[in-house]
N, CA, C and O atoms as CSV, one atom per row, in Angstrom:
chain,resi,resn,atom,element,x,y,z
A,1,MET,N,N,29.173,-63.416,-10.810
A,1,MET,CA,C,29.742,-62.490,-11.463
A,1,MET,C,C,31.292,-62.391,-11.058
A,1,MET,O,O,31.621,-62.428,-9.873
A,2,ILE,N,N,32.266,-62.259,-12.137
A,2,ILE,CA,C,33.541,-61.956,-11.751
A,2,ILE,C,C,33.924,-60.517,-12.230
A,2,ILE,O,O,33.738,-60.188,-13.402
A,3,ARG,N,N,34.491,-59.618,-11.256
A,3,ARG,CA,C,34.831,-58.258,-11.428
A,3,ARG,C,C,36.264,-58.433,-11.749
A,3,ARG,O,O,37.150,-58.890,-11.026
A,4,HIS,N,N,36.343,-57.938,-13.094
A,4,HIS,CA,C,38.225,-57.976,-13.516
A,4,HIS,C,C,38.567,-56.732,-13.707
A,4,HIS,O,O,37.894,-55.957,-14.385
A,5,ILE,N,N,39.704,-56.412,-13.096
A,5,ILE,CA,C,40.148,-54.999,-13.135
A,5,ILE,C,C,41.857,-55.244,-13.342
A,5,ILE,O,O,42.720,-56.005,-12.904
A,6,VAL,N,N,41.760,-54.166,-14.236
A,6,VAL,CA,C,43.639,-54.382,-14.811
A,6,VAL,C,C,43.887,-53.017,-14.899
A,6,VAL,O,O,43.053,-52.242,-15.368
A,7,ALA,N,N,45.313,-52.556,-14.350
A,7,ALA,CA,C,45.942,-51.304,-14.652
A,7,ALA,C,C,47.320,-51.621,-15.419
A,7,ALA,O,O,47.865,-52.725,-15.428
A,8,TRP,N,N,47.755,-50.544,-16.014
A,8,TRP,CA,C,48.660,-50.710,-16.897
A,8,TRP,C,C,49.708,-49.381,-16.621
A,8,TRP,O,O,49.243,-48.258,-16.427
A,9,LYS,N,N,50.868,-49.594,-16.625
A,9,LYS,CA,C,51.701,-48.348,-16.728
A,9,LYS,C,C,52.634,-48.720,-18.137
A,9,LYS,O,O,52.993,-49.854,-18.452
A,10,PHE,N,N,52.914,-47.503,-18.860
A,10,PHE,CA,C,53.629,-47.549,-20.003
A,10,PHE,C,C,54.819,-47.143,-20.116
A,10,PHE,O,O,54.985,-46.145,-19.414
A,11,LYS,N,N,55.758,-47.454,-20.686
A,11,LYS,CA,C,57.172,-47.333,-21.172
A,11,LYS,C,C,56.995,-45.798,-21.547
A,11,LYS,O,O,56.105,-45.559,-22.363
A,12,GLU,N,N,57.684,-44.795,-21.085
A,12,GLU,CA,C,57.817,-43.584,-21.717
A,12,GLU,C,C,58.057,-43.393,-22.865
A,12,GLU,O,O,57.693,-42.313,-23.328
A,13,TYR,N,N,58.589,-44.130,-23.537
A,13,TYR,CA,C,58.587,-44.211,-25.183
A,13,TYR,C,C,58.897,-45.434,-25.737
A,13,TYR,O,O,60.047,-45.850,-25.602
A,14,ALA,N,N,57.786,-46.321,-26.551
A,14,ALA,CA,C,58.052,-47.470,-27.012
A,14,ALA,C,C,57.177,-47.643,-28.053
A,14,ALA,O,O,56.166,-46.944,-28.107
A,15,GLY,N,N,57.472,-48.681,-29.104
A,15,GLY,CA,C,56.814,-48.918,-30.161
A,15,GLY,C,C,56.540,-47.589,-31.177
A,15,GLY,O,O,55.638,-47.467,-32.004
A,16,GLY,N,N,57.616,-46.638,-30.839
A,16,GLY,CA,C,57.600,-45.450,-31.840
A,16,GLY,C,C,56.336,-44.526,-31.257
A,16,GLY,O,O,55.692,-43.848,-32.057
A,17,ALA,N,N,56.009,-44.524,-29.852
A,17,ALA,CA,C,55.096,-43.586,-29.455
A,17,ALA,C,C,55.393,-43.301,-28.078
A,17,ALA,O,O,56.189,-43.945,-27.394
A,18,SER,N,N,54.626,-42.171,-27.647
A,18,SER,CA,C,54.869,-42.135,-26.267
A,18,SER,C,C,53.748,-42.841,-25.315
A,18,SER,O,O,52.781,-43.442,-25.783
A,19,ALA,N,N,53.992,-42.696,-23.963
A,19,ALA,CA,C,53.155,-43.459,-23.356
A,19,ALA,C,C,51.652,-42.994,-23.368
A,19,ALA,O,O,50.742,-43.799,-23.568
A,20,MET,N,N,51.467,-41.835,-23.173
A,20,MET,CA,C,50.137,-41.325,-23.358
A,20,MET,C,C,49.091,-41.669,-24.807
A,20,MET,O,O,47.867,-41.638,-24.934
A,21,GLU,N,N,50.324,-42.034,-25.884
A,21,GLU,CA,C,49.711,-42.161,-27.212
A,21,GLU,C,C,49.372,-43.695,-27.184
A,21,GLU,O,O,48.425,-44.144,-27.829
A,22,ASN,N,N,50.346,-44.629,-26.257
A,22,ASN,CA,C,50.137,-45.989,-26.385
A,22,ASN,C,C,48.952,-46.553,-25.418
A,22,ASN,O,O,48.353,-47.613,-25.599
A,23,ALA,N,N,48.709,-45.515,-24.222
A,23,ALA,CA,C,47.659,-45.552,-23.446
A,23,ALA,C,C,46.291,-45.513,-24.336
A,23,ALA,O,O,45.381,-46.341,-24.286
A,24,MET,N,N,46.356,-44.468,-25.077
A,24,MET,CA,C,44.995,-44.184,-25.975
A,24,MET,C,C,45.026,-45.197,-27.025
A,24,MET,O,O,43.938,-45.359,-27.577
A,25,GLU,N,N,46.011,-45.937,-27.454
A,25,GLU,CA,C,45.747,-47.000,-28.500
A,25,GLU,C,C,45.035,-48.082,-27.365
A,25,GLU,O,O,43.957,-48.649,-27.547
A,26,LEU,N,N,45.810,-48.209,-26.285
A,26,LEU,CA,C,45.136,-49.536,-25.666
A,26,LEU,C,C,43.575,-49.228,-25.343
A,26,LEU,O,O,42.742,-50.096,-25.603
A,27,LYS,N,N,43.223,-48.112,-24.832
A,27,LYS,CA,C,41.980,-47.600,-24.584
A,27,LYS,C,C,41.063,-47.944,-25.752
A,27,LYS,O,O,39.997,-48.537,-25.586
A,28,LYS,N,N,41.574,-47.501,-27.084
A,28,LYS,CA,C,40.749,-47.731,-28.472
A,28,LYS,C,C,40.401,-49.211,-28.615
A,28,LYS,O,O,39.280,-49.608,-28.935
A,29,GLN,N,N,41.648,-50.148,-28.301
A,29,GLN,CA,C,41.394,-51.558,-28.482
A,29,GLN,C,C,40.411,-52.169,-27.458
A,29,GLN,O,O,39.599,-53.031,-27.795
A,30,LEU,N,N,40.500,-51.745,-26.327
A,30,LEU,CA,C,39.506,-52.210,-25.396
A,30,LEU,C,C,37.971,-52.053,-25.590
A,30,LEU,O,O,37.114,-52.921,-25.423
A,31,GLU,N,N,37.805,-50.770,-25.975
A,31,GLU,CA,C,36.670,-50.426,-26.352
A,31,GLU,C,C,35.787,-51.283,-27.449
A,31,GLU,O,O,34.622,-51.679,-27.474
A,32,ALA,N,N,37.066,-51.387,-28.467
A,32,ALA,CA,C,36.513,-52.204,-29.780
A,32,ALA,C,C,36.110,-53.444,-28.894
A,32,ALA,O,O,34.919,-53.753,-28.904
A,33,LEU,N,N,36.894,-54.107,-28.207
A,33,LEU,CA,C,36.226,-55.279,-27.781
A,33,LEU,C,C,35.179,-55.219,-26.959
A,33,LEU,O,O,34.558,-56.279,-26.884
A,34,ARG,N,N,34.670,-54.108,-26.151
A,34,ARG,CA,C,33.468,-54.089,-25.406
A,34,ARG,C,C,32.387,-53.997,-26.728
A,34,ARG,O,O,31.380,-54.693,-26.602
A,35,ARG,N,N,32.490,-53.313,-27.804
A,35,ARG,CA,C,31.572,-53.026,-28.688
A,35,ARG,C,C,31.460,-54.358,-29.500
A,35,ARG,O,O,30.492,-54.537,-30.240
A,36,GLY,N,N,32.536,-55.375,-29.352
A,36,GLY,CA,C,32.413,-56.400,-30.006
A,36,GLY,C,C,31.071,-57.387,-29.563
A,36,GLY,O,O,30.661,-58.380,-30.163
A,37,ASN,N,N,30.633,-56.883,-28.543
A,37,ASN,CA,C,29.458,-58.155,-27.864
A,37,ASN,C,C,30.105,-59.431,-27.354
A,37,ASN,O,O,29.605,-60.479,-27.762
A,38,LEU,N,N,30.861,-59.485,-26.750
A,38,LEU,CA,C,31.287,-60.289,-26.050
A,38,LEU,C,C,30.282,-61.090,-25.270
A,38,LEU,O,O,29.633,-60.471,-24.427
A,39,PRO,N,N,29.995,-62.726,-25.468
A,39,PRO,CA,C,29.143,-63.429,-24.678
A,39,PRO,C,C,29.681,-63.225,-23.107
A,39,PRO,O,O,30.852,-63.524,-22.872
A,40,GLY,N,N,29.050,-62.848,-22.308
A,40,GLY,CA,C,29.443,-62.637,-20.895
A,40,GLY,C,C,29.915,-61.691,-20.342
A,40,GLY,O,O,30.200,-61.576,-19.150
A,41,LEU,N,N,30.051,-60.785,-21.373
A,41,LEU,CA,C,30.629,-59.276,-20.759
A,41,LEU,C,C,29.399,-58.524,-20.398
A,41,LEU,O,O,28.510,-58.163,-21.169
A,42,VAL,N,N,29.473,-58.349,-19.178
A,42,VAL,CA,C,28.252,-57.505,-18.683
A,42,VAL,C,C,28.510,-55.821,-18.617
A,42,VAL,O,O,27.668,-54.934,-18.755
A,43,SER,N,N,29.701,-55.718,-18.407
A,43,SER,CA,C,30.151,-54.127,-18.408
A,43,SER,C,C,31.558,-54.049,-18.507
A,43,SER,O,O,32.200,-54.963,-17.990
A,44,MET,N,N,32.282,-52.945,-19.189
A,44,MET,CA,C,33.587,-52.671,-19.365
A,44,MET,C,C,33.612,-51.122,-19.281
A,44,MET,O,O,32.910,-50.413,-20.002
A,45,ASN,N,N,34.609,-50.579,-18.198
A,45,ASN,CA,C,34.779,-49.148,-18.314
A,45,ASN,C,C,36.479,-48.948,-18.392
A,45,ASN,O,O,37.252,-49.453,-17.577
A,46,VAL,N,N,36.776,-48.328,-19.238
A,46,VAL,CA,C,38.192,-47.950,-19.657
A,46,VAL,C,C,38.551,-46.437,-19.435
A,46,VAL,O,O,37.945,-45.534,-20.012
A,47,GLN,N,N,39.634,-46.219,-18.513
A,47,GLN,CA,C,39.962,-44.888,-18.168
A,47,GLN,C,C,41.231,-44.519,-18.436
A,47,GLN,O,O,42.063,-45.421,-18.341
A,48,LEU,N,N,41.680,-43.259,-18.797
A,48,LEU,CA,C,42.939,-42.844,-18.609
A,48,LEU,C,C,43.312,-42.019,-17.496
A,48,LEU,O,O,42.534,-41.133,-17.142
A,49,ASN,N,N,44.632,-42.230,-16.772
A,49,ASN,CA,C,44.766,-41.519,-15.654
A,49,ASN,C,C,45.076,-39.796,-16.042
A,49,ASN,O,O,46.106,-39.400,-16.587
A,50,CYS,N,N,44.049,-39.022,-15.663
A,50,CYS,CA,C,44.008,-37.709,-16.020
A,50,CYS,C,C,45.079,-36.932,-15.421
A,50,CYS,O,O,45.413,-35.879,-15.964
A,51,GLN,N,N,45.820,-37.447,-14.061
A,51,GLN,CA,C,47.048,-36.542,-13.494
A,51,GLN,C,C,48.111,-37.363,-13.537
A,51,GLN,O,O,48.828,-37.516,-12.548
A,52,ARG,N,N,48.327,-37.983,-14.695
A,52,ARG,CA,C,49.721,-38.488,-14.617
A,52,ARG,C,C,50.997,-37.772,-14.489
A,52,ARG,O,O,51.942,-38.230,-13.847
A,53,ASP,N,N,51.017,-36.665,-15.092
A,53,ASP,CA,C,52.275,-35.707,-14.868
A,53,ASP,C,C,52.303,-35.253,-13.570
A,53,ASP,O,O,53.405,-35.326,-13.026
A,54,GLU,N,N,51.124,-34.672,-12.736
A,54,GLU,CA,C,51.193,-34.256,-11.413
A,54,GLU,C,C,51.766,-35.569,-10.754
A,54,GLU,O,O,52.766,-35.465,-10.044
A,55,MET,N,N,51.201,-36.755,-10.950
A,55,MET,CA,C,51.325,-37.610,-9.776
A,55,MET,C,C,52.736,-38.120,-10.053
A,55,MET,O,O,53.086,-38.985,-9.251
A,56,GLU,N,N,53.699,-37.782,-11.053
A,56,GLU,CA,C,54.786,-38.480,-11.221
A,56,GLU,C,C,55.920,-37.921,-10.252
A,56,GLU,O,O,57.020,-38.423,-10.022
A,57,GLU,N,N,55.441,-36.911,-9.815
A,57,GLU,CA,C,56.344,-36.003,-8.914
A,57,GLU,C,C,56.049,-36.764,-7.363
A,57,GLU,O,O,56.681,-36.294,-6.418
A,58,ALA,N,N,55.245,-37.752,-7.130
A,58,ALA,CA,C,54.767,-38.362,-5.953
A,58,ALA,C,C,55.835,-39.206,-5.590
A,58,ALA,O,O,56.839,-39.406,-6.274
A,59,THR,N,N,55.569,-39.721,-4.426
A,59,THR,CA,C,56.826,-40.527,-3.596
A,59,THR,C,C,56.305,-42.116,-4.131
A,59,THR,O,O,57.144,-43.002,-4.293
A,60,GLU,N,N,55.270,-42.284,-4.308
A,60,GLU,CA,C,54.917,-43.568,-5.206
A,60,GLU,C,C,55.787,-43.826,-6.327
A,60,GLU,O,O,55.912,-42.992,-7.224
A,61,PRO,N,N,56.455,-45.034,-6.331
A,61,PRO,CA,C,57.345,-45.569,-7.655
A,61,PRO,C,C,56.380,-45.600,-8.891
A,61,PRO,O,O,56.713,-45.024,-9.927
A,62,ILE,N,N,55.299,-46.205,-8.799
A,62,ILE,CA,C,54.417,-46.756,-10.018
A,62,ILE,C,C,53.088,-45.811,-10.211
A,62,ILE,O,O,52.187,-45.928,-9.380
A,63,ILE,N,N,52.980,-45.086,-11.051
A,63,ILE,CA,C,51.559,-44.455,-11.332
A,63,ILE,C,C,50.921,-45.089,-12.454
A,63,ILE,O,O,51.461,-44.824,-13.528
A,64,TYR,N,N,49.975,-45.812,-12.505
A,64,TYR,CA,C,49.134,-46.418,-13.736
A,64,TYR,C,C,48.657,-45.367,-14.806
A,64,TYR,O,O,48.160,-44.270,-14.548
A,65,ASP,N,N,48.878,-45.854,-15.954
A,65,ASP,CA,C,48.172,-45.049,-16.808
A,65,ASP,C,C,46.716,-45.247,-17.124
A,65,ASP,O,O,45.885,-44.346,-17.239
A,66,VAL,N,N,46.486,-46.681,-17.265
A,66,VAL,CA,C,45.314,-47.113,-17.864
A,66,VAL,C,C,44.714,-47.736,-16.916
A,66,VAL,O,O,45.437,-48.427,-16.199
A,67,VAL,N,N,43.154,-47.693,-16.597
A,67,VAL,CA,C,42.446,-48.754,-15.801
A,67,VAL,C,C,41.426,-49.378,-16.589
A,67,VAL,O,O,40.701,-48.659,-17.277
A,68,MET,N,N,41.295,-50.452,-16.581
A,68,MET,CA,C,40.063,-51.269,-17.078
A,68,MET,C,C,39.292,-51.954,-15.733
A,68,MET,O,O,39.930,-52.568,-14.879
A,69,ASP,N,N,37.806,-51.754,-15.671
A,69,ASP,CA,C,36.986,-52.088,-14.830
A,69,ASP,C,C,36.084,-52.676,-15.566
A,69,ASP,O,O,35.336,-51.978,-16.250
A,70,SER,N,N,35.951,-54.407,-15.571
A,70,SER,CA,C,34.911,-54.935,-16.320
A,70,SER,C,C,34.320,-56.062,-15.316
A,70,SER,O,O,34.944,-56.508,-14.353
A,71,VAL,N,N,32.981,-56.458,-15.712
A,71,VAL,CA,C,32.301,-57.387,-15.163
A,71,VAL,C,C,31.995,-58.309,-16.052
A,71,VAL,O,O,31.568,-57.952,-17.150
A,72,PHE,N,N,32.163,-59.721,-15.729
A,72,PHE,CA,C,31.844,-60.938,-16.524
A,72,PHE,C,C,30.936,-61.911,-15.809
A,72,PHE,O,O,31.197,-62.317,-14.676
A,73,SER,N,N,29.878,-62.274,-16.482
A,73,SER,CA,C,28.773,-63.238,-16.052
A,73,SER,C,C,29.281,-64.201,-15.000
A,73,SER,O,O,28.781,-64.414,-13.896
A,74,ASP,N,N,30.255,-64.691,-15.481
A,74,ASP,CA,C,31.044,-66.015,-14.672
A,74,ASP,C,C,32.496,-66.246,-15.283
A,74,ASP,O,O,32.938,-65.741,-16.315
A,75,GLY,N,N,33.166,-67.160,-14.379
A,75,GLY,CA,C,34.717,-67.373,-14.940
A,75,GLY,C,C,34.780,-68.188,-16.120
A,75,GLY,O,O,35.884,-68.364,-16.636
A,76,GLN,N,N,33.937,-68.619,-16.533
A,76,GLN,CA,C,34.018,-69.331,-18.206
A,76,GLN,C,C,33.896,-67.907,-19.230
A,76,GLN,O,O,34.481,-67.914,-20.313
A,77,ALA,N,N,33.211,-66.884,-18.855
A,77,ALA,CA,C,33.105,-65.967,-19.852
A,77,ALA,C,C,34.202,-65.278,-19.703
A,77,ALA,O,O,34.602,-64.764,-20.747
A,78,LEU,N,N,34.942,-65.052,-18.600
A,78,LEU,CA,C,36.260,-64.146,-18.352
A,78,LEU,C,C,37.420,-64.855,-19.169
A,78,LEU,O,O,38.297,-64.325,-19.850
A,79,GLU,N,N,37.164,-66.316,-18.895
A,79,GLU,CA,C,38.266,-67.025,-19.697
A,79,GLU,C,C,37.955,-66.940,-21.128
A,79,GLU,O,O,38.944,-66.723,-21.828
A,80,ALA,N,N,36.888,-67.050,-21.714
A,80,ALA,CA,C,36.535,-66.708,-23.016
A,80,ALA,C,C,37.294,-65.319,-23.492
A,80,ALA,O,O,38.146,-65.261,-24.378
A,81,TYR,N,N,36.898,-64.441,-22.869
A,81,TYR,CA,C,37.612,-63.092,-23.213
A,81,TYR,C,C,39.124,-63.390,-23.449
A,81,TYR,O,O,39.733,-63.180,-24.498
A,82,LYS,N,N,39.612,-63.899,-22.332
A,82,LYS,CA,C,41.275,-64.064,-22.600
A,82,LYS,C,C,41.570,-64.627,-23.701
A,82,LYS,O,O,42.453,-64.150,-24.414
A,83,ASP,N,N,40.901,-65.730,-24.042
A,83,ASP,CA,C,41.243,-66.620,-25.492
A,83,ASP,C,C,40.576,-65.654,-26.826
A,83,ASP,O,O,40.844,-65.996,-27.978
A,84,HIS,N,N,39.803,-64.583,-26.592
A,84,HIS,CA,C,39.315,-64.157,-27.865
A,84,HIS,C,C,40.506,-63.610,-28.581
A,84,HIS,O,O,41.346,-62.950,-27.969
A,85,PRO,N,N,40.596,-63.842,-29.745
A,85,PRO,CA,C,41.580,-63.104,-30.789
A,85,PRO,C,C,42.199,-61.644,-30.564
A,85,PRO,O,O,43.374,-61.291,-30.469
A,86,ALA,N,N,40.873,-60.840,-30.505
A,86,ALA,CA,C,41.244,-59.460,-30.364
A,86,ALA,C,C,41.856,-59.091,-29.056
A,86,ALA,O,O,42.693,-58.190,-29.029
A,87,HIS,N,N,41.470,-59.780,-27.863
A,87,HIS,CA,C,42.163,-59.823,-26.686
A,87,HIS,C,C,43.617,-60.136,-26.628
A,87,HIS,O,O,44.495,-59.496,-26.050
A,88,LYS,N,N,43.722,-61.237,-27.331
A,88,LYS,CA,C,45.340,-61.592,-27.845
A,88,LYS,C,C,46.132,-60.625,-28.718
A,88,LYS,O,O,47.359,-60.548,-28.785
A,89,LYS,N,N,45.483,-60.108,-29.189
A,89,LYS,CA,C,46.151,-59.060,-30.260
A,89,LYS,C,C,46.432,-57.795,-29.122
A,89,LYS,O,O,47.511,-57.204,-29.161
A,90,MET,N,N,45.539,-57.476,-28.258
A,90,MET,CA,C,45.757,-56.262,-27.660
A,90,MET,C,C,46.638,-56.960,-26.411
A,90,MET,O,O,47.285,-56.082,-25.840
A,91,ALA,N,N,46.777,-57.849,-26.019
A,91,ALA,CA,C,47.526,-58.265,-24.941
A,91,ALA,C,C,49.240,-58.260,-25.553
A,91,ALA,O,O,50.177,-57.979,-24.806
A,92,GLU,N,N,49.398,-58.570,-26.818
A,92,GLU,CA,C,50.809,-58.566,-27.579
A,92,GLU,C,C,50.967,-57.304,-27.520
A,92,GLU,O,O,52.066,-56.909,-27.130
A,93,PHE,N,N,50.048,-56.420,-27.843
A,93,PHE,CA,C,50.625,-54.900,-28.136
A,93,PHE,C,C,50.763,-54.107,-26.712
A,93,PHE,O,O,51.229,-52.971,-26.810
A,94,CYS,N,N,50.476,-54.485,-25.624
A,94,CYS,CA,C,50.495,-54.420,-24.460
A,94,CYS,C,C,52.314,-54.684,-23.736
A,94,CYS,O,O,53.172,-53.939,-23.264
A,95,GLU,N,N,52.195,-56.112,-24.000
A,95,GLU,CA,C,53.459,-56.603,-23.872
A,95,GLU,C,C,54.837,-55.973,-24.375
A,95,GLU,O,O,55.959,-56.044,-23.876
A,96,SER,N,N,54.399,-55.354,-25.489
A,96,SER,CA,C,55.407,-54.541,-26.180
A,96,SER,C,C,55.784,-53.205,-25.636
A,96,SER,O,O,56.958,-52.860,-25.768
A,97,VAL,N,N,54.914,-52.380,-25.021
A,97,VAL,CA,C,54.950,-50.996,-24.764
A,97,VAL,C,C,54.812,-50.824,-23.054
A,97,VAL,O,O,55.084,-49.735,-22.548
A,98,ARG,N,N,54.353,-52.024,-22.179
A,98,ARG,CA,C,53.975,-51.663,-21.053
A,98,ARG,C,C,55.423,-51.864,-20.106
A,98,ARG,O,O,56.379,-52.558,-20.451
A,99,LEU,N,N,55.335,-51.188,-19.016
A,99,LEU,CA,C,56.373,-51.379,-18.004
A,99,LEU,C,C,55.931,-52.228,-17.035
A,99,LEU,O,O,56.770,-53.016,-16.600
A,100,SER,N,N,54.651,-52.276,-16.513
A,100,SER,CA,C,54.078,-52.894,-15.754
A,100,SER,C,C,52.391,-53.093,-15.684
A,100,SER,O,O,51.665,-52.183,-16.082
A,101,ARG,N,N,51.856,-54.296,-15.172
A,101,ARG,CA,C,50.480,-54.490,-15.135
A,101,ARG,C,C,50.154,-55.006,-13.963
A,101,ARG,O,O,50.930,-55.845,-13.506
A,102,ALA,N,N,48.936,-54.646,-13.178
A,102,ALA,CA,C,48.314,-54.953,-12.046
A,102,ALA,C,C,46.819,-55.816,-12.307
A,102,ALA,O,O,46.003,-55.318,-13.083
A,103,ALA,N,N,46.628,-56.629,-11.882
A,103,ALA,CA,C,45.285,-57.212,-12.055
A,103,ALA,C,C,44.760,-57.864,-11.014
A,103,ALA,O,O,45.561,-58.500,-10.329
A,104,VAL,N,N,43.260,-57.887,-10.606
A,104,VAL,CA,C,42.494,-58.602,-9.738
A,104,VAL,C,C,41.442,-58.971,-10.425
A,104,VAL,O,O,41.006,-58.375,-11.410
A,105,ASP,N,N,40.904,-60.158,-9.843
A,105,ASP,CA,C,39.588,-60.770,-10.224
A,105,ASP,C,C,38.958,-60.998,-9.062
A,105,ASP,O,O,39.516,-61.755,-8.268
A,106,LEU,N,N,37.519,-60.332,-8.662
A,106,LEU,CA,C,36.849,-60.374,-7.549
A,106,LEU,C,C,35.515,-61.330,-7.877
A,106,LEU,O,O,35.166,-61.401,-9.055
A,107,ILE,N,N,34.920,-61.911,-7.074
A,107,ILE,CA,C,33.504,-62.383,-7.086
A,107,ILE,C,C,32.845,-61.226,-6.704
A,107,ILE,O,O,33.303,-60.445,-5.870
A,108,VAL,N,N,31.618,-61.059,-7.372
A,108,VAL,CA,C,30.608,-59.985,-6.997
A,108,VAL,C,C,29.152,-60.616,-7.092
A,108,VAL,O,O,28.689,-61.363,-7.954
A,109,ASP,N,N,28.612,-60.130,-6.029
A,109,ASP,CA,C,27.003,-60.538,-6.334
A,109,ASP,C,C,26.175,-59.749,-7.294
A,109,ASP,O,O,25.003,-60.063,-7.503
């Protein structure tokens, strides 16, 4: 199995919406993907950073707004997810409103 974890940091204001509004829109799009019964998707959890405002005062320069933690049955399932039209639409949205993105793929037993 492959664990695919992605975090996004949004621009304060982009696409006519605030960072929090864009974070909620991304969460909505990812949850729709999860409900779409994608072959090979074992699990997906999408969460918003609940302490964004307090953490902006911290010394760390990047505080992420949304984290997705997903598990796929194998590498082929992860690639199929990346090629899915709904994922491509979501990625296009993110590209226009995000400041940064971090991702990691892990092999899990």
